[in-house]
Amino acid sequence: MKKKILLMIISIFATILCLVSLLPNNIVLAENSEDFDVKSYCLMDAKTGILLKEKNSEEKHEVASMVKLMTSLLTMEKIERGEWSLDTMLTVSDYAASMEGSQAFLDAGKSYTIDNLLKSVIVASANDSSVVLAENYSGSETLFVDVMNSRAKELGMTNTLYANSTGLPAFNQYSTAHDIAKLLKVVSKHDLYHKYSSIWMDNLVHESGRVTELVNTNRLVKYYPGCVCGKTGFTDEAGYCLSVEAKRNDMDIISVVMGAKTSNERFSVSSSLLNFGFANFKSVKVVDSTNILKTDKKIKGTKNFVECHSKEDLFMTLEHGNAEGKYQVETQFNDIKTPVKTGDVVGKVVVICDGKEVCSTELVSNADYLTPTYFDAVHSVFDNWSLCAK
């Protein structure tokens, strides 16, 4: 009898011990592992493109309104080329006005500025405004989709296919968490996107005087310190999606979450991922664009080396506490011939980690180097002869 009681006590004690030990591990697991209950996600250093954390980041899924990142990018690039301005007026077709889901409730046959259309796309995820931009960009949304897919290929989005400009459900339209992160990295370089993406609430005033209230669908812009831009998405098939960028000190991180079950979950998972990134990693400048370099070979037919500098700074992602990391910086110079003008590309500098190129930038000349004259060539010959004689 005493033996049975003793065994029962030991059994109860062991059960309690298991429960106590499991509880904190589960909490840590939810915060710090890849075991978030979403379809896929990735956390990327926006400066280097290095993935800090991921789950199924190359898995193809519908991404809902995150498609509008590409619609926005193409619009901003057209503005930068001088083909459109923010004051350009675009007319709303019947088809555009018929869009369902999130919308700016545009009036068919009326015209709106690109300023208002793009703002309503980025802030309020307006489907009707997206179609207006697409139709006026290429003549039809179908032709615009061709441009979207072409640009995706240029950006290395190898697992992405677009079928419309809005992200509304469509056959054969998909992307991945990693591809969306690549896209947001490029989109984020445009100040115009930051301008609109940081708006919390605004109004779109129609020609009739009617007002549509625009409310930002990305809560983290207001509630996560350092969040600078992003894009939400939701359909029944895609689930709740979110791509965001946040900056703190010298660190710039992009988080993409796909297929969350609730709106709150996409924001909480994104916040946890960003917290993990800021707590564990840092960006270190490894190439400084202000440093002056010299080519390793003389310009053909001259005794001059080209002084040059990198076109932009390059960074490497390191874990906190790791002062050096495993990376190499290599300079690769072209076969340089005169004339060389200031700003001409003379080579490139590459950051390599584990045998793979992480990032690179062009090396450009700091000065003009003219083609040698006949007398310069003769003088060079005599200089070389003098050196040999010595």
mmCIF file of C-alpha atoms in Angstrom:
data_model
loop_
_atom_site.group_PDB
_atom_site.id
_atom_site.type_symbol
_atom_site.label_atom_id
_atom_site.label_comp_id
_atom_site.label_asym_id
_atom_site.label_seq_id
_atom_site.Cartn_x
_atom_site.Cartn_y
_atom_site.Cartn_z
ATOM 1 C CA MET A 1 0.000 0.000 0.000
ATOM 2 C CA LYS A 2 2.762 2.404 0.948
ATOM 3 C CA LYS A 3 4.550 1.427 -2.253
ATOM 4 C CA LYS A 4 1.463 2.314 -4.367
ATOM 5 C CA ILE A 5 1.072 5.677 -2.625
ATOM 6 C CA LEU A 6 4.770 6.432 -3.175
ATOM 7 C CA LEU A 7 4.451 5.579 -6.882
ATOM 8 C CA MET A 8 1.397 7.831 -7.187
ATOM 9 C CA ILE A 9 3.246 10.746 -5.559
ATOM 10 C CA ILE A 10 6.222 10.239 -7.862
ATOM 11 C CA SER A 11 3.905 10.084 -10.889
ATOM 12 C CA ILE A 12 2.048 13.276 -9.912
ATOM 13 C CA PHE A 13 5.321 15.076 -9.214
ATOM 14 C CA ALA A 14 6.743 13.998 -12.585
ATOM 15 C CA THR A 15 3.607 15.216 -14.387
ATOM 16 C CA ILE A 16 3.765 18.615 -12.677
ATOM 17 C CA LEU A 17 7.465 18.883 -13.488
ATOM 18 C CA CYS A 18 6.765 18.187 -17.178
ATOM 19 C CA LEU A 19 4.013 20.795 -17.318
ATOM 20 C CA VAL A 20 6.177 23.415 -15.639
ATOM 21 C CA SER A 21 9.101 22.738 -17.962
ATOM 22 C CA LEU A 22 6.927 22.758 -21.109
ATOM 23 C CA LEU A 23 5.195 26.066 -20.461
ATOM 24 C CA PRO A 24 8.137 28.451 -20.764
ATOM 25 C CA ASN A 25 9.593 26.522 -23.726
ATOM 26 C CA ASN A 26 6.334 26.917 -25.640
ATOM 27 C CA ILE A 27 6.290 30.668 -24.987
ATOM 28 C CA VAL A 28 9.872 31.039 -26.173
ATOM 29 C CA LEU A 29 9.090 28.856 -29.188
ATOM 30 C CA ALA A 30 6.241 31.122 -30.245
ATOM 31 C CA GLU A 31 8.450 34.181 -29.989
ATOM 32 C CA ASN A 32 11.770 32.987 -31.300
ATOM 33 C CA SER A 33 11.347 30.011 -33.634
ATOM 34 C CA GLU A 34 9.948 29.529 -37.104
ATOM 35 C CA ASP A 35 6.824 27.931 -35.644
ATOM 36 C CA PHE A 36 4.428 30.825 -36.326
ATOM 37 C CA ASP A 37 1.092 29.514 -37.555
ATOM 38 C CA VAL A 38 1.242 31.190 -40.977
ATOM 39 C CA LYS A 39 1.807 29.771 -44.464
ATOM 40 C CA SER A 40 5.179 31.437 -44.949
ATOM 41 C CA TYR A 41 7.329 34.372 -43.910
ATOM 42 C CA CYS A 42 10.755 35.858 -44.309
ATOM 43 C CA LEU A 43 12.852 38.446 -42.534
ATOM 44 C CA MET A 44 15.399 40.229 -44.709
ATOM 45 C CA ASP A 45 18.131 42.813 -44.231
ATOM 46 C CA ALA A 46 16.999 45.525 -46.666
ATOM 47 C CA LYS A 47 20.560 46.758 -47.215
ATOM 48 C CA THR A 48 22.106 43.420 -48.143
ATOM 49 C CA GLY A 49 19.179 41.228 -49.174
ATOM 50 C CA ILE A 50 20.342 38.553 -46.715
ATOM 51 C CA LEU A 51 17.565 36.481 -45.134
ATOM 52 C CA LEU A 52 17.766 36.582 -41.346
ATOM 53 C CA LYS A 53 14.915 34.136 -40.743
ATOM 54 C CA GLU A 54 12.406 32.322 -42.933
ATOM 55 C CA LYS A 55 9.705 29.703 -43.206
ATOM 56 C CA ASN A 56 8.627 28.379 -46.626
ATOM 57 C CA SER A 57 9.871 31.661 -48.114
ATOM 58 C CA GLU A 58 10.129 30.167 -51.635
ATOM 59 C CA GLU A 59 6.670 28.568 -51.490
ATOM 60 C CA LYS A 60 4.186 30.014 -54.010
ATOM 61 C CA HIS A 61 0.950 31.498 -52.684
ATOM 62 C CA GLU A 62 -1.624 34.107 -53.605
ATOM 63 C CA VAL A 63 -0.561 37.405 -52.085
ATOM 64 C CA ALA A 64 -3.764 39.460 -52.431
ATOM 65 C CA SER A 65 -3.221 43.241 -52.432
ATOM 66 C CA MET A 66 0.545 42.967 -51.989
ATOM 67 C CA VAL A 67 0.336 42.760 -55.812
ATOM 68 C CA LYS A 68 -0.194 46.531 -55.647
ATOM 69 C CA LEU A 69 3.465 46.970 -54.676
ATOM 70 C CA MET A 70 4.314 46.308 -58.336
ATOM 71 C CA THR A 71 1.491 48.557 -59.567
ATOM 72 C CA SER A 72 2.859 51.324 -57.359
ATOM 73 C CA LEU A 73 6.467 50.732 -58.433
ATOM 74 C CA LEU A 74 5.681 50.961 -62.152
ATOM 75 C CA THR A 75 3.655 54.129 -61.559
ATOM 76 C CA MET A 76 6.483 55.781 -59.614
ATOM 77 C CA GLU A 77 9.054 54.776 -62.228
ATOM 78 C CA LYS A 78 6.887 56.304 -64.975
ATOM 79 C CA ILE A 79 6.757 59.523 -62.957
ATOM 80 C CA GLU A 80 10.539 59.477 -62.518
ATOM 81 C CA ARG A 81 11.003 59.110 -66.284
ATOM 82 C CA GLY A 82 8.988 62.296 -66.729
ATOM 83 C CA GLU A 83 6.163 60.540 -68.612
ATOM 84 C CA TRP A 84 3.651 61.327 -65.861
ATOM 85 C CA SER A 85 3.468 63.846 -63.043
ATOM 86 C CA LEU A 86 1.473 63.808 -59.828
ATOM 87 C CA ASP A 87 -0.838 66.390 -61.415
ATOM 88 C CA THR A 88 -1.561 64.239 -64.486
ATOM 89 C CA MET A 89 -5.292 63.558 -64.749
ATOM 90 C CA LEU A 90 -6.444 60.020 -65.569
ATOM 91 C CA THR A 91 -9.994 59.059 -66.543
ATOM 92 C CA VAL A 92 -11.904 56.244 -64.810
ATOM 93 C CA SER A 93 -13.364 53.557 -67.081
ATOM 94 C CA ASP A 94 -16.582 51.700 -66.343
ATOM 95 C CA TYR A 95 -14.512 48.576 -65.751
ATOM 96 C CA ALA A 96 -12.269 50.301 -63.193
ATOM 97 C CA ALA A 97 -15.273 51.756 -61.377
ATOM 98 C CA SER A 98 -16.823 48.278 -61.154
ATOM 99 C CA MET A 99 -14.036 46.861 -58.984
ATOM 100 C CA GLU A 100 -15.083 45.174 -55.741
ATOM 101 C CA GLY A 101 -13.290 44.917 -52.407
ATOM 102 C CA SER A 102 -11.274 47.852 -51.085
ATOM 103 C CA GLN A 103 -11.892 50.928 -53.204
ATOM 104 C CA ALA A 104 -11.860 54.702 -53.398
ATOM 105 C CA PHE A 105 -15.388 54.695 -54.902
ATOM 106 C CA LEU A 106 -14.265 56.538 -58.036
ATOM 107 C CA ASP A 107 -16.867 57.955 -60.444
ATOM 108 C CA ALA A 108 -16.836 56.370 -63.913
ATOM 109 C CA GLY A 109 -16.055 58.902 -66.642
ATOM 110 C CA LYS A 110 -14.480 61.355 -64.207
ATOM 111 C CA SER A 111 -10.782 62.209 -63.997
ATOM 112 C CA TYR A 112 -8.510 62.147 -60.945
ATOM 113 C CA THR A 113 -4.913 63.192 -60.371
ATOM 114 C CA ILE A 114 -2.229 60.533 -60.134
ATOM 115 C CA ASP A 115 -1.489 62.046 -56.736
ATOM 116 C CA ASN A 116 -4.918 60.998 -55.450
ATOM 117 C CA LEU A 117 -4.986 57.677 -57.293
ATOM 118 C CA LEU A 118 -1.575 56.500 -56.093
ATOM 119 C CA LYS A 119 -2.269 57.711 -52.559
ATOM 120 C CA SER A 120 -5.522 55.738 -52.418
ATOM 121 C CA VAL A 121 -3.730 52.608 -53.669
ATOM 122 C CA ILE A 122 -0.913 52.785 -51.110
ATOM 123 C CA VAL A 123 -2.930 54.014 -48.117
ATOM 124 C CA ALA A 124 -6.306 52.339 -48.583
ATOM 125 C CA SER A 125 -5.499 49.557 -51.091
ATOM 126 C CA ALA A 126 -8.056 50.879 -53.591
ATOM 127 C CA ASN A 127 -8.739 48.358 -56.354
ATOM 128 C CA ASP A 128 -10.516 50.840 -58.624
ATOM 129 C CA SER A 129 -7.567 53.258 -58.466
ATOM 130 C CA SER A 130 -5.139 50.425 -59.265
ATOM 131 C CA VAL A 131 -7.039 49.577 -62.446
ATOM 132 C CA VAL A 132 -7.173 53.239 -63.502
ATOM 133 C CA LEU A 133 -3.377 53.461 -63.206
ATOM 134 C CA ALA A 134 -2.934 50.157 -65.066
ATOM 135 C CA GLU A 135 -5.267 51.031 -67.951
ATOM 136 C CA ASN A 136 -3.773 54.461 -68.481
ATOM 137 C CA TYR A 137 -0.221 53.133 -68.223
ATOM 138 C CA SER A 138 -0.497 50.537 -70.992
ATOM 139 C CA GLY A 139 -3.904 50.989 -72.627
ATOM 140 C CA SER A 140 -5.434 48.010 -70.837
ATOM 141 C CA GLU A 141 -4.941 46.087 -67.620
ATOM 142 C CA THR A 142 -3.981 43.006 -69.655
ATOM 143 C CA LEU A 143 -1.085 44.855 -71.312
ATOM 144 C CA PHE A 144 -0.093 46.317 -67.954
ATOM 145 C CA VAL A 145 0.178 42.805 -66.515
ATOM 146 C CA ASP A 146 2.770 42.030 -69.200
ATOM 147 C CA VAL A 147 4.843 44.974 -67.956
ATOM 148 C CA MET A 148 4.421 43.781 -64.353
ATOM 149 C CA ASN A 149 5.738 40.317 -65.188
ATOM 150 C CA SER A 150 8.633 41.723 -67.212
ATOM 151 C CA ARG A 151 9.666 43.986 -64.320
ATOM 152 C CA ALA A 152 9.389 41.081 -61.882
ATOM 153 C CA LYS A 153 11.905 39.120 -63.959
ATOM 154 C CA GLU A 154 14.291 42.096 -63.978
ATOM 155 C CA LEU A 155 14.117 42.189 -60.172
ATOM 156 C CA GLY A 156 14.928 38.476 -59.858
ATOM 157 C CA MET A 157 11.415 37.568 -58.689
ATOM 158 C CA THR A 158 11.680 34.090 -60.189
ATOM 159 C CA ASN A 159 8.652 32.617 -58.402
ATOM 160 C CA THR A 160 6.149 35.365 -59.181
ATOM 161 C CA LEU A 161 3.404 35.596 -61.799
ATOM 162 C CA TYR A 162 0.879 38.424 -62.078
ATOM 163 C CA ALA A 163 -2.604 38.223 -63.613
ATOM 164 C CA ASN A 164 -4.027 41.630 -62.612
ATOM 165 C CA SER A 165 -3.039 44.948 -61.035
ATOM 166 C CA THR A 166 -5.073 44.581 -57.843
ATOM 167 C CA GLY A 167 -4.430 41.182 -56.275
ATOM 168 C CA LEU A 168 -8.087 40.227 -56.500
ATOM 169 C CA PRO A 169 -8.483 36.432 -56.949
ATOM 170 C CA ALA A 170 -7.327 35.322 -60.395
ATOM 171 C CA PHE A 171 -6.135 32.114 -62.033
ATOM 172 C CA ASN A 172 -2.364 31.611 -62.065
ATOM 173 C CA GLN A 173 -1.389 34.584 -59.911
ATOM 174 C CA TYR A 174 1.130 33.964 -57.156
ATOM 175 C CA SER A 175 4.345 35.025 -55.458
ATOM 176 C CA THR A 176 6.533 34.085 -52.502
ATOM 177 C CA ALA A 177 7.538 35.760 -49.261
ATOM 178 C CA HIS A 178 11.110 36.110 -50.537
ATOM 179 C CA ASP A 179 10.027 37.656 -53.854
ATOM 180 C CA ILE A 180 7.758 40.146 -52.085
ATOM 181 C CA ALA A 181 10.685 41.137 -49.847
ATOM 182 C CA LYS A 182 12.842 41.723 -52.942
ATOM 183 C CA LEU A 183 10.089 43.899 -54.406
ATOM 184 C CA LEU A 184 9.556 45.979 -51.256
ATOM 185 C CA LYS A 185 13.333 46.539 -51.103
ATOM 186 C CA VAL A 186 13.137 48.289 -54.489
ATOM 187 C CA VAL A 187 9.814 50.044 -53.833
ATOM 188 C CA SER A 188 11.200 51.449 -50.579
ATOM 189 C CA LYS A 189 13.921 53.354 -52.452
ATOM 190 C CA HIS A 190 11.242 55.730 -53.712
ATOM 191 C CA ASP A 191 10.537 58.658 -51.388
ATOM 192 C CA LEU A 192 7.080 58.953 -52.910
ATOM 193 C CA TYR A 193 6.099 55.555 -51.531
ATOM 194 C CA HIS A 194 7.244 56.562 -48.047
ATOM 195 C CA LYS A 195 5.281 59.798 -48.347
ATOM 196 C CA TYR A 196 1.989 57.990 -48.934
ATOM 197 C CA SER A 197 2.686 54.878 -46.862
ATOM 198 C CA SER A 198 3.232 56.960 -43.715
ATOM 199 C CA ILE A 199 -0.217 58.599 -43.961
ATOM 200 C CA TRP A 200 -2.573 57.255 -41.310
ATOM 201 C CA MET A 201 -5.802 58.944 -42.412
ATOM 202 C CA ASP A 202 -6.658 61.231 -45.324
ATOM 203 C CA ASN A 203 -9.513 62.175 -47.620
ATOM 204 C CA LEU A 204 -10.067 61.895 -51.363
ATOM 205 C CA VAL A 205 -12.412 64.653 -52.560
ATOM 206 C CA HIS A 206 -14.372 63.812 -55.714
ATOM 207 C CA GLU A 207 -15.390 66.342 -58.370
ATOM 208 C CA SER A 208 -18.931 66.359 -57.010
ATOM 209 C CA GLY A 209 -17.677 67.291 -53.549
ATOM 210 C CA ARG A 210 -18.259 63.782 -52.220
ATOM 211 C CA VAL A 211 -15.512 62.631 -49.837
ATOM 212 C CA THR A 212 -13.945 59.186 -49.498
ATOM 213 C CA GLU A 213 -12.075 58.633 -46.250
ATOM 214 C CA LEU A 214 -8.741 56.845 -46.712
ATOM 215 C CA VAL A 215 -7.522 54.844 -43.715
ATOM 216 C CA ASN A 216 -4.149 53.110 -43.751
ATOM 217 C CA THR A 217 -4.564 49.334 -43.754
ATOM 218 C CA ASN A 218 -1.088 48.875 -42.219
ATOM 219 C CA ARG A 219 -1.420 49.380 -38.453
ATOM 220 C CA LEU A 220 2.318 49.042 -37.858
ATOM 221 C CA VAL A 221 2.932 52.417 -39.507
ATOM 222 C CA LYS A 222 1.304 53.949 -36.443
ATOM 223 C CA TYR A 223 1.987 51.396 -33.732
ATOM 224 C CA TYR A 224 5.423 49.868 -34.447
ATOM 225 C CA PRO A 225 8.346 52.240 -33.728
ATOM 226 C CA GLY A 226 10.497 52.602 -36.811
ATOM 227 C CA CYS A 227 8.007 51.201 -39.338
ATOM 228 C CA VAL A 228 8.428 53.338 -42.463
ATOM 229 C CA CYS A 229 6.260 51.649 -45.081
ATOM 230 C CA GLY A 230 4.458 48.470 -46.088
ATOM 231 C CA LYS A 231 1.491 46.857 -47.804
ATOM 232 C CA THR A 232 -1.291 44.641 -46.529
ATOM 233 C CA GLY A 233 -3.355 42.057 -48.380
ATOM 234 C CA PHE A 234 -6.317 39.780 -47.784
ATOM 235 C CA THR A 235 -8.475 37.336 -49.719
ATOM 236 C CA ASP A 236 -10.050 34.103 -48.548
ATOM 237 C CA GLU A 237 -7.432 32.102 -50.461
ATOM 238 C CA ALA A 238 -4.379 34.223 -49.567
ATOM 239 C CA GLY A 239 -5.322 34.744 -45.930
ATOM 240 C CA TYR A 240 -4.041 37.828 -44.129
ATOM 241 C CA CYS A 241 -0.759 39.086 -45.564
ATOM 242 C CA LEU A 242 1.636 41.889 -44.665
ATOM 243 C CA SER A 243 4.930 43.232 -45.961
ATOM 244 C CA VAL A 244 6.619 45.963 -43.927
ATOM 245 C CA GLU A 245 9.920 47.757 -43.583
ATOM 246 C CA ALA A 246 11.261 49.141 -40.312
ATOM 247 C CA LYS A 247 14.411 51.101 -39.476
ATOM 248 C CA ARG A 248 16.241 51.502 -36.182
ATOM 249 C CA ASN A 249 19.690 53.026 -35.839
ATOM 250 C CA ASP A 250 21.697 51.625 -38.778
ATOM 251 C CA MET A 251 19.521 48.539 -39.262
ATOM 252 C CA ASP A 252 16.898 48.360 -42.019
ATOM 253 C CA ILE A 253 14.706 45.231 -42.019
ATOM 254 C CA ILE A 254 11.896 43.917 -44.221
ATOM 255 C CA SER A 255 9.355 41.413 -42.919
ATOM 256 C CA VAL A 256 6.864 39.537 -45.096
ATOM 257 C CA VAL A 257 4.087 37.384 -43.604
ATOM 258 C CA MET A 258 1.719 35.358 -45.780
ATOM 259 C CA GLY A 259 -1.367 33.341 -44.904
ATOM 260 C CA ALA A 260 -2.081 34.431 -41.342
ATOM 261 C CA LYS A 261 -5.475 33.402 -40.022
ATOM 262 C CA THR A 262 -6.469 36.803 -38.634
ATOM 263 C CA SER A 263 -5.557 40.421 -39.213
ATOM 264 C CA ASN A 264 -4.161 40.727 -35.683
ATOM 265 C CA GLU A 265 -1.957 37.687 -36.251
ATOM 266 C CA ARG A 266 -0.224 39.159 -39.294
ATOM 267 C CA PHE A 267 0.644 42.275 -37.298
ATOM 268 C CA SER A 268 1.800 40.369 -34.192
ATOM 269 C CA VAL A 269 3.919 37.906 -36.202
ATOM 270 C CA SER A 270 5.472 40.766 -38.191
ATOM 271 C CA SER A 271 6.256 42.641 -34.972
ATOM 272 C CA SER A 272 7.869 39.546 -33.445
ATOM 273 C CA LEU A 273 9.985 38.985 -36.558
ATOM 274 C CA LEU A 274 11.152 42.598 -36.615
ATOM 275 C CA ASN A 275 11.974 42.463 -32.893
ATOM 276 C CA PHE A 276 14.029 39.322 -33.509
ATOM 277 C CA GLY A 277 15.938 41.007 -36.312
ATOM 278 C CA PHE A 278 16.778 44.158 -34.383
ATOM 279 C CA ALA A 279 17.759 42.165 -31.283
ATOM 280 C CA ASN A 280 20.115 39.761 -33.037
ATOM 281 C CA PHE A 281 21.646 41.454 -36.091
ATOM 282 C CA LYS A 282 23.405 44.598 -37.227
ATOM 283 C CA SER A 283 24.386 46.153 -40.558
ATOM 284 C CA VAL A 284 28.052 47.058 -40.980
ATOM 285 C CA LYS A 285 29.340 49.314 -43.751
ATOM 286 C CA VAL A 286 32.077 47.402 -45.582
ATOM 287 C CA VAL A 287 32.449 49.618 -48.669
ATOM 288 C CA ASP A 288 32.504 53.408 -48.256
ATOM 289 C CA SER A 289 31.627 55.463 -51.350
ATOM 290 C CA THR A 290 33.782 58.364 -50.098
ATOM 291 C CA ASN A 291 36.987 56.304 -50.208
ATOM 292 C CA ILE A 292 39.244 56.883 -53.215
ATOM 293 C CA LEU A 293 40.608 53.791 -54.973
ATOM 294 C CA LYS A 294 43.105 53.321 -57.803
ATOM 295 C CA THR A 295 42.804 50.777 -60.591
ATOM 296 C CA ASP A 296 45.317 47.950 -60.410
ATOM 297 C CA LYS A 297 46.440 48.525 -64.012
ATOM 298 C CA LYS A 298 47.417 51.630 -65.957
ATOM 299 C CA ILE A 299 45.187 52.974 -68.698
ATOM 300 C CA LYS A 300 46.287 51.443 -71.988
ATOM 301 C CA GLY A 301 48.907 53.607 -73.723
ATOM 302 C CA THR A 302 49.460 55.825 -70.669
ATOM 303 C CA LYS A 303 51.253 55.797 -67.359
ATOM 304 C CA ASN A 304 48.094 56.771 -65.472
ATOM 305 C CA PHE A 305 46.080 54.792 -63.002
ATOM 306 C CA VAL A 306 42.400 55.724 -62.768
ATOM 307 C CA GLU A 307 41.260 57.129 -59.452
ATOM 308 C CA CYS A 308 37.744 55.956 -58.707
ATOM 309 C CA HIS A 309 35.137 55.403 -56.001
ATOM 310 C CA SER A 310 32.174 53.096 -55.442
ATOM 311 C CA LYS A 311 28.839 54.396 -56.665
ATOM 312 C CA GLU A 312 27.191 53.618 -53.323
ATOM 313 C CA ASP A 313 27.969 52.264 -49.871
ATOM 314 C CA LEU A 314 27.758 48.507 -49.360
ATOM 315 C CA PHE A 315 26.807 46.754 -46.134
ATOM 316 C CA MET A 316 27.167 43.313 -44.578
ATOM 317 C CA THR A 317 24.821 41.683 -42.078
ATOM 318 C CA LEU A 318 26.479 40.443 -38.896
ATOM 319 C CA GLU A 319 25.164 38.919 -35.700
ATOM 320 C CA HIS A 320 25.536 41.035 -32.579
ATOM 321 C CA GLY A 321 28.831 40.212 -30.889
ATOM 322 C CA ASN A 322 30.461 39.261 -34.184
ATOM 323 C CA ALA A 323 32.881 42.058 -34.998
ATOM 324 C CA GLU A 324 34.239 40.631 -38.246
ATOM 325 C CA GLY A 325 32.063 37.951 -39.793
ATOM 326 C CA LYS A 326 32.909 35.734 -42.740
ATOM 327 C CA TYR A 327 32.975 37.912 -45.835
ATOM 328 C CA GLN A 328 35.412 39.274 -48.399
ATOM 329 C CA VAL A 329 35.413 42.477 -50.414
ATOM 330 C CA GLU A 330 36.783 42.167 -53.957
ATOM 331 C CA THR A 331 37.476 44.872 -56.547
ATOM 332 C CA GLN A 332 37.178 43.930 -60.204
ATOM 333 C CA PHE A 333 38.535 46.433 -62.743
ATOM 334 C CA ASN A 334 37.646 46.623 -66.424
ATOM 335 C CA ASP A 335 40.155 46.755 -69.281
ATOM 336 C CA ILE A 336 40.291 50.564 -69.369
ATOM 337 C CA LYS A 337 41.000 52.616 -72.505
ATOM 338 C CA THR A 338 40.932 56.368 -73.006
ATOM 339 C CA PRO A 339 39.041 58.569 -73.155
ATOM 340 C CA VAL A 340 37.617 58.133 -69.652
ATOM 341 C CA LYS A 341 35.141 60.708 -68.375
ATOM 342 C CA THR A 342 34.214 61.538 -64.798
ATOM 343 C CA GLY A 343 31.516 59.083 -63.742
ATOM 344 C CA ASP A 344 32.404 56.434 -66.313
ATOM 345 C CA VAL A 345 32.224 52.865 -65.004
ATOM 346 C CA VAL A 346 35.723 51.376 -64.628
ATOM 347 C CA GLY A 347 34.875 48.237 -62.645
ATOM 348 C CA LYS A 348 32.870 47.007 -59.695
ATOM 349 C CA VAL A 349 33.293 46.080 -56.050
ATOM 350 C CA VAL A 350 31.699 42.894 -54.721
ATOM 351 C CA VAL A 351 30.947 41.621 -51.218
ATOM 352 C CA ILE A 352 31.190 37.823 -51.020
ATOM 353 C CA CYS A 353 30.036 35.508 -48.226
ATOM 354 C CA ASP A 354 30.371 31.704 -48.274
ATOM 355 C CA GLY A 355 31.439 31.855 -51.912
ATOM 356 C CA LYS A 356 28.292 33.748 -53.001
ATOM 357 C CA GLU A 357 27.916 37.368 -54.049
ATOM 358 C CA VAL A 358 25.910 39.255 -51.436
ATOM 359 C CA CYS A 359 25.873 42.666 -53.082
ATOM 360 C CA SER A 360 27.875 44.779 -55.500
ATOM 361 C CA THR A 361 28.156 48.268 -56.910
ATOM 362 C CA GLU A 362 29.937 49.934 -59.790
ATOM 363 C CA LEU A 363 33.275 51.727 -59.518
ATOM 364 C CA VAL A 364 33.234 55.088 -61.322
ATOM 365 C CA SER A 365 36.042 57.414 -62.380
ATOM 366 C CA ASN A 366 36.780 60.523 -60.307
ATOM 367 C CA ALA A 367 38.245 62.503 -63.228
ATOM 368 C CA ASP A 368 38.630 62.801 -66.998
ATOM 369 C CA TYR A 369 41.472 60.925 -68.679
ATOM 370 C CA LEU A 370 42.080 61.991 -72.291
ATOM 371 C CA THR A 371 43.417 59.920 -75.162
ATOM 372 C CA PRO A 372 47.212 60.440 -75.382
ATOM 373 C CA THR A 373 48.479 62.607 -78.248
ATOM 374 C CA TYR A 374 51.360 61.596 -80.531
ATOM 375 C CA PHE A 375 53.765 63.646 -78.405
ATOM 376 C CA ASP A 376 52.450 61.996 -75.198
ATOM 377 C CA ALA A 377 53.169 58.589 -76.746
ATOM 378 C CA VAL A 378 56.719 59.617 -77.758
ATOM 379 C CA HIS A 379 57.320 61.071 -74.297
ATOM 380 C CA SER A 380 56.103 57.810 -72.732
ATOM 381 C CA VAL A 381 58.519 55.801 -74.879
ATOM 382 C CA PHE A 382 61.444 57.965 -73.806
ATOM 383 C CA ASP A 383 60.406 57.683 -70.146
ATOM 384 C CA ASN A 384 60.339 53.904 -70.410
ATOM 385 C CA TRP A 385 63.715 53.883 -72.238
ATOM 386 C CA SER A 386 65.235 56.035 -69.498
ATOM 387 C CA LEU A 387 64.013 53.681 -66.805
ATOM 388 C CA CYS A 388 65.453 50.685 -68.651
ATOM 389 C CA ALA A 389 68.804 52.465 -69.092
ATOM 390 C CA LYS A 390 69.084 52.994 -65.368
#
